[in-house]
mmCIF file of C-alpha atoms and ligand atoms in Angstrom:
data_model
loop_
_atom_site.group_PDB
_atom_site.id
_atom_site.type_symbol
_atom_site.label_atom_id
_atom_site.label_comp_id
_atom_site.label_asym_id
_atom_site.label_seq_id
_atom_site.Cartn_x
_atom_site.Cartn_y
_atom_site.Cartn_z
ATOM 1 C CA UNK A 135 155.508 239.671 40.976
ATOM 2 C CA UNK A 136 155.433 237.337 43.960
ATOM 3 C CA UNK A 137 158.971 237.277 45.394
ATOM 4 C CA UNK A 138 159.037 233.539 46.108
ATOM 5 C CA UNK A 139 157.909 232.757 42.556
ATOM 6 C CA UNK A 140 160.443 235.251 41.185
ATOM 7 C CA UNK A 141 163.273 233.575 43.130
ATOM 8 C CA UNK A 142 162.195 230.132 41.880
ATOM 9 C CA UNK A 143 162.062 231.397 38.288
ATOM 10 C CA UNK A 144 165.545 232.891 38.638
ATOM 11 C CA UNK A 145 166.753 229.575 39.998
ATOM 12 C CA UNK A 146 165.300 227.904 36.904
ATOM 13 C CA UNK A 147 167.068 230.454 34.657
ATOM 14 C CA UNK A 148 170.342 229.326 36.243
ATOM 15 C CA UNK A 149 169.514 225.652 35.647
ATOM 16 C CA UNK A 150 168.643 226.178 31.980
ATOM 17 C CA UNK A 151 171.874 228.174 31.467
ATOM 18 C CA UNK A 152 173.901 225.419 33.070
ATOM 19 C CA UNK A 153 172.097 222.807 30.903
ATOM 20 C CA UNK A 154 173.092 224.777 27.813
ATOM 21 C CA UNK A 155 176.754 224.820 28.932
ATOM 22 C CA UNK A 156 176.701 221.125 29.826
ATOM 23 C CA UNK A 157 175.358 220.095 26.393
ATOM 24 C CA UNK A 158 177.786 222.437 24.665
ATOM 25 C CA UNK A 159 180.626 220.568 26.414
ATOM 26 C CA UNK A 160 179.111 217.279 25.219
ATOM 27 C CA UNK A 161 178.898 218.669 21.657
ATOM 28 C CA UNK A 162 182.542 219.692 21.721
ATOM 29 C CA UNK A 163 183.678 216.330 23.128
ATOM 30 C CA UNK A 164 181.648 214.491 20.449
ATOM 31 C CA UNK A 165 183.140 216.628 17.696
ATOM 32 C CA UNK A 166 186.655 215.909 18.951
ATOM 33 C CA UNK A 167 185.921 212.174 19.008
ATOM 34 C CA UNK A 168 184.666 211.851 15.423
ATOM 35 C CA UNK A 169 180.999 211.689 16.436
ATOM 36 C CA UNK A 170 179.752 214.417 14.141
ATOM 37 C CA UNK A 171 176.071 213.404 14.231
ATOM 38 C CA UNK A 172 176.076 213.413 18.020
ATOM 39 C CA UNK A 173 177.908 216.749 17.999
ATOM 40 C CA UNK A 174 175.226 218.287 15.771
ATOM 41 C CA UNK A 175 172.493 216.923 18.045
ATOM 42 C CA UNK A 176 174.222 218.322 21.155
ATOM 43 C CA UNK A 177 174.928 221.742 19.620
ATOM 44 C CA UNK A 178 171.261 222.028 18.762
ATOM 45 C CA UNK A 179 170.237 220.764 22.215
ATOM 46 C CA UNK A 180 172.497 223.348 23.823
ATOM 47 C CA UNK A 181 170.757 226.063 21.755
ATOM 48 C CA UNK A 182 167.364 224.775 22.901
ATOM 49 C CA UNK A 183 168.403 225.090 26.533
ATOM 50 C CA UNK A 184 169.504 228.651 25.908
ATOM 51 C CA UNK A 185 166.061 229.278 24.406
ATOM 52 C CA UNK A 186 164.467 227.792 27.566
ATOM 53 C CA UNK A 187 166.534 230.227 29.626
ATOM 54 C CA UNK A 188 165.642 233.248 27.433
ATOM 55 C CA UNK A 189 161.947 232.422 27.566
ATOM 56 C CA UNK A 190 162.157 232.567 31.383
ATOM 57 C CA UNK A 191 164.196 235.797 31.376
ATOM 58 C CA UNK A 192 161.598 237.525 29.209
ATOM 59 C CA UNK A 193 158.686 236.180 31.250
ATOM 60 C CA UNK A 194 160.146 237.402 34.574
ATOM 61 C CA UNK A 195 160.841 240.876 33.161
ATOM 62 C CA UNK A 196 157.469 241.176 31.411
ATOM 63 C CA UNK A 197 155.681 240.314 34.668
ATOM 64 C CA UNK A 198 157.437 243.093 36.564
ATOM 65 C CA UNK A 199 160.157 240.973 38.160
ATOM 66 C CA UNK A 200 163.915 241.163 37.645
ATOM 67 C CA UNK A 201 165.586 238.369 35.717
ATOM 68 C CA UNK A 202 169.094 237.599 36.957
ATOM 69 C CA UNK A 203 171.589 236.462 34.326
ATOM 70 C CA UNK A 204 173.654 233.777 36.102
ATOM 71 C CA UNK A 205 177.424 233.174 35.924
ATOM 72 C CA UNK A 206 178.519 230.271 33.730
ATOM 73 C CA UNK A 207 179.750 227.104 35.410
ATOM 74 C CA UNK A 208 182.589 225.136 33.825
ATOM 75 C CA UNK A 209 181.192 221.801 32.592
ATOM 76 C CA UNK A 210 183.325 218.622 32.247
ATOM 77 C CA UNK A 211 185.824 218.484 29.370
ATOM 78 C CA UNK A 212 186.099 214.685 29.115
ATOM 79 C CA UNK A 213 183.505 211.919 29.068
ATOM 80 C CA UNK A 214 184.172 208.150 29.185
ATOM 81 C CA UNK A 215 182.059 207.223 26.164
ATOM 82 C CA UNK A 216 178.668 207.872 24.559
ATOM 83 C CA UNK A 217 176.768 205.831 27.144
ATOM 84 C CA UNK A 218 178.353 207.996 29.834
ATOM 85 C CA UNK A 219 177.333 211.160 27.919
ATOM 86 C CA UNK A 220 173.684 210.116 27.620
ATOM 87 C CA UNK A 221 173.527 208.787 31.188
ATOM 88 C CA UNK A 222 174.711 212.182 32.419
ATOM 89 C CA UNK A 223 172.227 213.916 30.113
ATOM 90 C CA UNK A 224 169.352 211.811 31.471
ATOM 91 C CA UNK A 225 170.386 212.390 35.107
ATOM 92 C CA UNK A 226 170.629 216.095 34.389
ATOM 93 C CA UNK A 227 167.168 216.217 32.799
ATOM 94 C CA UNK A 228 165.687 214.311 35.748
ATOM 95 C CA UNK A 229 167.088 216.963 38.091
ATOM 96 C CA UNK A 230 165.651 219.730 35.833
ATOM 97 C CA UNK A 231 162.244 217.998 35.942
ATOM 98 C CA UNK A 232 162.405 217.987 39.758
ATOM 99 C CA UNK A 233 163.164 221.668 39.693
ATOM 100 C CA UNK A 234 160.235 222.391 37.332
ATOM 101 C CA UNK A 235 157.909 220.357 39.558
ATOM 102 C CA UNK A 236 159.094 222.374 42.535
ATOM 103 C CA UNK A 237 158.350 225.564 40.581
ATOM 104 C CA UNK A 238 154.817 224.313 39.821
ATOM 105 C CA UNK A 239 154.366 223.577 43.520
ATOM 106 C CA UNK A 240 155.468 227.078 44.546
ATOM 107 C CA UNK A 241 153.097 228.657 41.965
ATOM 108 C CA UNK A 242 150.178 226.747 43.480
ATOM 109 C CA UNK A 243 151.188 227.583 47.066
ATOM 110 C CA UNK A 244 151.438 231.277 46.152
ATOM 111 C CA UNK A 245 148.274 231.153 43.997
ATOM 112 C CA UNK A 246 150.194 232.514 40.998
ATOM 113 C CA UNK A 247 148.057 230.915 38.290
ATOM 114 C CA UNK A 248 149.568 232.946 35.437
ATOM 115 C CA UNK A 249 153.057 231.586 36.126
ATOM 116 C CA UNK A 250 151.574 228.168 36.750
ATOM 117 C CA UNK A 251 150.085 228.287 33.251
ATOM 118 C CA UNK A 252 153.392 229.481 31.744
ATOM 119 C CA UNK A 253 155.357 226.702 33.440
ATOM 120 C CA UNK A 254 153.142 223.994 31.902
ATOM 121 C CA UNK A 255 155.132 224.382 28.671
ATOM 122 C CA UNK A 256 158.247 223.278 30.608
ATOM 123 C CA UNK A 257 156.383 220.359 32.171
ATOM 124 C CA UNK A 258 155.606 218.912 28.709
ATOM 125 C CA UNK A 259 159.073 219.726 27.447
ATOM 126 C CA UNK A 260 160.663 217.747 30.297
ATOM 127 C CA UNK A 261 158.470 214.747 29.521
ATOM 128 C CA UNK A 262 159.729 214.733 25.914
ATOM 129 C CA UNK A 263 163.368 215.300 26.820
ATOM 130 C CA UNK A 264 163.476 212.517 29.393
ATOM 131 C CA UNK A 265 161.726 210.109 26.993
ATOM 132 C CA UNK A 266 164.175 210.896 24.196
ATOM 133 C CA UNK A 267 167.211 210.471 26.482
ATOM 134 C CA UNK A 268 165.884 207.079 27.668
ATOM 135 C CA UNK A 269 165.248 205.955 24.077
ATOM 136 C CA UNK A 270 168.776 206.949 23.010
ATOM 137 C CA UNK A 271 170.286 205.114 25.998
ATOM 138 C CA UNK A 272 168.292 201.963 25.191
ATOM 139 C CA UNK A 273 169.607 202.077 21.613
ATOM 140 C CA UNK A 274 173.189 202.548 22.794
ATOM 141 C CA UNK A 275 172.891 199.574 25.131
ATOM 142 C CA UNK A 276 171.577 197.417 22.269
ATOM 143 C CA UNK A 277 174.505 198.446 20.052
ATOM 144 C CA UNK A 278 177.063 197.627 22.761
ATOM 145 C CA UNK A 279 180.579 197.550 21.315
ATOM 146 C CA UNK A 280 179.496 197.097 17.675
ATOM 147 C CA UNK A 281 181.417 199.680 15.600
ATOM 148 C CA UNK A 282 179.083 199.484 12.579
ATOM 149 C CA UNK A 283 176.098 199.971 14.864
ATOM 150 C CA UNK A 284 177.782 202.970 16.466
ATOM 151 C CA UNK A 285 178.446 204.505 13.040
ATOM 152 C CA UNK A 286 174.747 204.162 12.131
ATOM 153 C CA UNK A 287 173.698 205.498 15.531
ATOM 154 C CA UNK A 288 175.811 208.619 15.107
ATOM 155 C CA UNK A 289 174.491 209.167 11.574
ATOM 156 C CA UNK A 290 170.864 208.763 12.738
ATOM 157 C CA UNK A 291 171.327 211.154 15.641
ATOM 158 C CA UNK A 292 172.311 213.887 13.212
ATOM 159 C CA UNK A 293 168.683 214.026 12.070
ATOM 160 C CA UNK A 294 167.093 213.808 15.533
ATOM 161 C CA UNK A 295 166.185 216.943 17.445
ATOM 162 C CA UNK A 296 164.523 217.503 20.783
ATOM 163 C CA UNK A 297 161.897 219.827 19.290
ATOM 164 C CA UNK A 298 161.327 222.131 16.286
ATOM 165 C CA UNK A 299 163.254 225.408 16.206
ATOM 166 C CA UNK A 300 161.709 228.132 18.399
ATOM 167 C CA UNK A 301 159.162 230.247 16.543
ATOM 168 C CA UNK A 302 157.893 233.783 17.190
ATOM 169 C CA UNK A 303 154.652 232.591 18.775
ATOM 170 C CA UNK A 304 156.496 230.406 21.280
ATOM 171 C CA UNK A 305 156.989 233.336 23.620
ATOM 172 C CA UNK A 306 160.500 234.356 22.693
ATOM 173 C CA UNK A 307 161.012 236.987 20.016
ATOM 174 C CA UNK A 308 164.785 237.428 20.253
HETATM 175 FE FE1 FEO B 470 165.414 222.953 29.546
HETATM 176 FE FE2 FEO B 470 166.375 220.125 29.090
HETATM 177 O O1 FEO B 470 165.682 221.349 30.255
#
């Protein structure tokens, strides 16, 4: 596989792994602060990011490259409040989108149309994730300091997910 594309894919593997850790830290903080719906949402989001990472690992290996499993970075332990959590999540997703766009760019420069096609799944995924994070932040800003509103928000978030659970035909069979 093209070495520049391989390096960019390995860089993306690292980013997805660090996203998974970051959202796991948010899940744990939420659980410790009585926000069980938010915790459930974040645990599931953390799993999704791990799935994004695994999908890349398998793709790199199947195409004759070498996937590099990255070291885990320590995410924050404390967050100020829920607005802070979702602002950080949105900022993080924006940086992941930039990284995916960069990957698309490298695929085109190197004329690797197979990887370009594979990466399109991530392009759509980023669109959805950013939109959801913005919608959640808008809701939180509307609620402000209202405790009843916050209770309902947390309960509603329990039933929201970023996307359906990964299936066999989604490219990851683990
Ligand atoms: Fe896999 Fe949320 O980026």
